[in-house]
Tab-separated table of N, CA and C in Angstrom:
chain	number	residue	atom	x	y	z
A	1	PRO	N	-9.843	-0.140	2.720
A	1	PRO	CA	-8.683	0.283	3.398
A	1	PRO	C	-8.039	1.518	2.635
A	2	ARG	N	-7.202	2.338	3.425
A	2	ARG	CA	-6.676	3.501	2.848
A	2	ARG	C	-5.729	3.274	1.726
A	3	ASN	N	-5.149	2.120	1.533
A	3	ASN	CA	-4.224	1.941	0.451
A	3	ASN	C	-4.909	1.599	-0.876
A	4	GLY	N	-6.233	1.416	-0.898
A	4	GLY	CA	-7.012	1.115	-2.108
A	4	GLY	C	-7.043	-0.354	-2.450
A	5	LEU	N	-6.435	-1.208	-1.646
A	5	LEU	CA	-6.499	-2.681	-1.958
A	5	LEU	C	-7.659	-3.267	-1.196
A	6	GLY	N	-8.176	-4.287	-1.787
A	6	GLY	CA	-9.391	-5.027	-1.198
A	6	GLY	C	-8.886	-6.040	-0.242
A	7	SER	N	-9.497	-6.132	0.991
A	7	SER	CA	-9.146	-7.142	1.935
A	7	SER	C	-9.639	-8.456	1.569
A	8	THR	N	-8.767	-9.510	1.587
A	8	THR	CA	-9.125	-10.834	1.182
A	8	THR	C	-9.351	-11.756	2.392
A	9	GLY	N	-9.129	-11.227	3.579
A	9	GLY	CA	-9.430	-11.949	4.810
A	9	GLY	C	-8.185	-11.978	5.701
A	10	THR	N	-8.444	-12.542	6.848
A	10	THR	CA	-7.335	-12.661	7.835
A	10	THR	C	-7.169	-14.078	8.208
A	11	GLY	N	-5.981	-14.417	8.584
A	11	GLY	CA	-5.675	-15.799	9.039
A	11	GLY	C	-4.328	-15.907	9.728
A	12	CYS	N	-4.032	-16.966	10.234
A	12	CYS	CA	-2.726	-17.184	10.810
A	12	CYS	C	-1.794	-17.715	9.799
A	13	SER	N	-0.548	-17.264	9.838
A	13	SER	CA	0.460	-17.723	8.893
A	13	SER	C	0.781	-19.220	9.231
A	14	GLY	N	0.808	-20.010	8.249
A	14	GLY	CA	1.098	-21.437	8.485
A	14	GLY	C	2.570	-21.802	8.806
A	15	SER	N	3.425	-20.910	8.356
A	15	SER	CA	4.900	-21.245	8.551
A	15	SER	C	5.533	-20.507	9.702
A	16	VAL	N	4.746	-19.643	10.428
A	16	VAL	CA	5.282	-18.944	11.540
A	16	VAL	C	4.486	-19.302	12.815
A	17	TRP	N	5.253	-19.671	13.809
A	17	TRP	CA	4.625	-19.998	15.084
A	17	TRP	C	4.564	-18.804	15.989
A	18	SER	N	3.465	-18.074	15.925
A	18	SER	CA	3.328	-16.902	16.799
A	18	SER	C	1.874	-16.561	16.936
A	19	SER	N	1.573	-15.601	17.810
A	19	SER	CA	0.218	-15.211	17.908
A	19	SER	C	-0.193	-14.046	17.104
A	20	LYS	N	0.610	-13.662	16.170
A	20	LYS	CA	0.307	-12.557	15.308
A	20	LYS	C	-0.634	-12.939	14.143
A	21	THR	N	-1.509	-12.051	13.781
A	21	THR	CA	-2.478	-12.268	12.757
A	21	THR	C	-1.942	-11.713	11.437
A	22	GLU	N	-2.185	-12.473	10.381
A	22	GLU	CA	-1.780	-12.082	9.039
A	22	GLU	C	-2.951	-11.538	8.254
A	23	ILE	N	-2.788	-10.338	7.706
A	23	ILE	CA	-3.825	-9.780	6.926
A	23	ILE	C	-3.428	-9.681	5.465
A	24	SER	N	-4.296	-10.258	4.515
A	24	SER	CA	-3.923	-10.236	3.152
A	24	SER	C	-4.835	-9.224	2.319
A	25	TYR	N	-4.224	-8.588	1.341
A	25	TYR	CA	-4.925	-7.700	0.478
A	25	TYR	C	-4.724	-8.117	-0.928
A	26	SER	N	-5.632	-7.695	-1.839
A	26	SER	CA	-5.462	-7.984	-3.240
A	26	SER	C	-5.879	-6.884	-4.157
A	27	VAL	N	-5.363	-6.874	-5.354
A	27	VAL	CA	-5.745	-5.863	-6.322
A	27	VAL	C	-5.791	-6.611	-7.698
A	28	ILE	N	-6.755	-6.262	-8.502
A	28	ILE	CA	-6.917	-6.977	-9.795
A	28	ILE	C	-6.017	-6.312	-10.857
A	29	ASP	N	-5.725	-7.069	-11.935
A	29	ASP	CA	-4.751	-6.650	-12.989
A	29	ASP	C	-5.158	-5.277	-13.512
A	30	GLN	N	-6.443	-5.018	-13.740
A	30	GLN	CA	-6.874	-3.817	-14.358
A	30	GLN	C	-6.636	-2.621	-13.463
A	31	GLU	N	-6.506	-2.828	-12.154
A	31	GLU	CA	-6.246	-1.672	-11.221
A	31	GLU	C	-4.785	-1.545	-10.917
A	32	TRP	N	-3.974	-2.470	-11.181
A	32	TRP	CA	-2.545	-2.519	-10.778
A	32	TRP	C	-1.770	-1.383	-11.250
A	33	SER	N	-1.927	-1.023	-12.609
A	33	SER	CA	-1.091	-0.021	-13.102
A	33	SER	C	-1.187	1.355	-12.390
A	34	ALA	N	-2.412	1.714	-12.108
A	34	ALA	CA	-2.653	2.985	-11.414
A	34	ALA	C	-2.149	2.910	-9.956
A	35	MET	N	-2.386	1.689	-9.346
A	35	MET	CA	-1.941	1.496	-7.983
A	35	MET	C	-0.444	1.543	-7.875
A	36	ARG	N	0.255	0.960	-8.812
A	36	ARG	CA	1.677	0.919	-8.798
A	36	ARG	C	2.234	2.369	-8.909
A	37	ARG	N	1.690	3.213	-9.749
A	37	ARG	CA	2.113	4.557	-9.932
A	37	ARG	C	1.936	5.289	-8.649
A	38	ALA	N	0.706	5.058	-7.989
A	38	ALA	CA	0.445	5.775	-6.760
A	38	ALA	C	1.419	5.370	-5.660
A	39	PHE	N	1.769	4.063	-5.585
A	39	PHE	CA	2.718	3.593	-4.608
A	39	PHE	C	4.170	4.113	-4.879
A	40	GLU	N	4.577	4.220	-6.169
A	40	GLU	CA	5.814	4.736	-6.478
A	40	GLU	C	5.974	6.218	-6.120
A	41	ALA	N	4.919	6.945	-6.399
A	41	ALA	CA	4.917	8.382	-6.115
A	41	ALA	C	4.889	8.630	-4.551
A	42	TRP	N	4.238	7.790	-3.856
A	42	TRP	CA	4.223	7.857	-2.396
A	42	TRP	C	5.536	7.528	-1.816
A	43	LEU	N	6.214	6.561	-2.364
A	43	LEU	CA	7.541	6.087	-1.823
A	43	LEU	C	8.741	6.881	-2.395
A	44	ALA	N	8.501	7.726	-3.343
A	44	ALA	CA	9.592	8.496	-4.021
A	44	ALA	C	10.335	9.442	-2.988
A	45	GLU	N	11.642	9.549	-3.266
A	45	GLU	CA	12.459	10.375	-2.330
A	45	GLU	C	11.941	11.781	-2.153
A	46	ASP	N	11.336	12.417	-3.175
A	46	ASP	CA	10.847	13.801	-3.019
A	46	ASP	C	9.597	13.826	-2.227
A	47	ASN	N	9.033	12.713	-1.803
A	47	ASN	CA	7.822	12.738	-0.976
A	47	ASN	C	8.236	12.803	0.574
A	48	PHE	N	9.524	12.858	0.767
A	48	PHE	CA	10.003	12.829	2.206
A	48	PHE	C	10.847	14.079	2.408
A	49	ASP	N	10.685	14.797	3.572
A	49	ASP	CA	11.413	16.007	3.935
A	49	ASP	C	12.810	15.560	4.480
A	50	SER	N	13.592	16.553	4.845
A	50	SER	CA	14.891	16.305	5.336
A	50	SER	C	15.033	15.486	6.545
A	51	THR	N	13.884	15.377	7.398
A	51	THR	CA	13.943	14.659	8.584
A	51	THR	C	13.341	13.218	8.311
A	52	GLY	N	12.974	12.952	7.065
A	52	GLY	CA	12.495	11.600	6.750
A	52	GLY	C	10.889	11.488	6.914
A	53	GLN	N	10.245	12.505	7.185
A	53	GLN	CA	8.803	12.485	7.317
A	53	GLN	C	8.154	12.628	5.955
A	54	GLN	N	7.128	11.787	5.748
A	54	GLN	CA	6.483	11.876	4.336
A	54	GLN	C	5.674	13.175	4.259
A	55	LYS	N	5.604	13.709	3.023
A	55	LYS	CA	4.930	14.970	2.776
A	55	LYS	C	3.445	14.638	2.511
A	56	LYS	N	3.191	13.693	1.605
A	56	LYS	CA	1.870	13.256	1.209
A	56	LYS	C	1.572	11.879	1.760
A	57	THR	N	0.340	11.609	2.190
A	57	THR	CA	-0.047	10.230	2.561
A	57	THR	C	-0.373	9.434	1.318
A	58	LEU	N	-0.366	8.170	1.449
A	58	LEU	CA	-0.809	7.350	0.333
A	58	LEU	C	-2.203	7.629	-0.098
A	59	GLU	N	-3.032	7.888	0.854
A	59	GLU	CA	-4.411	8.235	0.591
A	59	GLU	C	-4.542	9.564	-0.259
A	60	SER	N	-3.641	10.460	-0.062
A	60	SER	CA	-3.755	11.786	-0.828
A	60	SER	C	-3.156	11.656	-2.205
A	61	VAL	N	-2.440	10.702	-2.475
A	61	VAL	CA	-1.774	10.528	-3.790
A	61	VAL	C	-2.769	10.060	-4.803
A	62	PRO	N	-3.059	10.761	-5.865
A	62	PRO	CA	-4.130	10.256	-6.873
A	62	PRO	C	-3.831	8.883	-7.316
A	63	LYS	N	-4.829	8.111	-7.344
A	63	LYS	CA	-4.710	6.674	-7.752
A	63	LYS	C	-4.635	6.553	-9.249
A	64	ASP	N	-5.164	7.461	-9.981
A	64	ASP	CA	-5.081	7.380	-11.415
A	64	ASP	C	-4.316	8.487	-12.037
A	65	MET	N	-2.945	8.285	-12.000
A	65	MET	CA	-2.051	9.341	-12.418
A	65	MET	C	-1.663	9.086	-13.861
A	66	SER	N	-1.965	10.008	-14.660
A	66	SER	CA	-1.669	9.794	-16.138
A	66	SER	C	-0.406	10.441	-16.587
């Protein structure tokens, strides 16, 4: 997936009665630090213009930011 997380499968949510599908993703401990920095950079205020549109996509943010 574009967010760098591994898909762990799909299934129906046991606590919600609806026809929507739930998709789960996972990341291992060793990858989380870089992933967290990428998500924080992507969600930072300076990644949005004055109309609220994002400047960089999550995919374009480097995943290993030092």
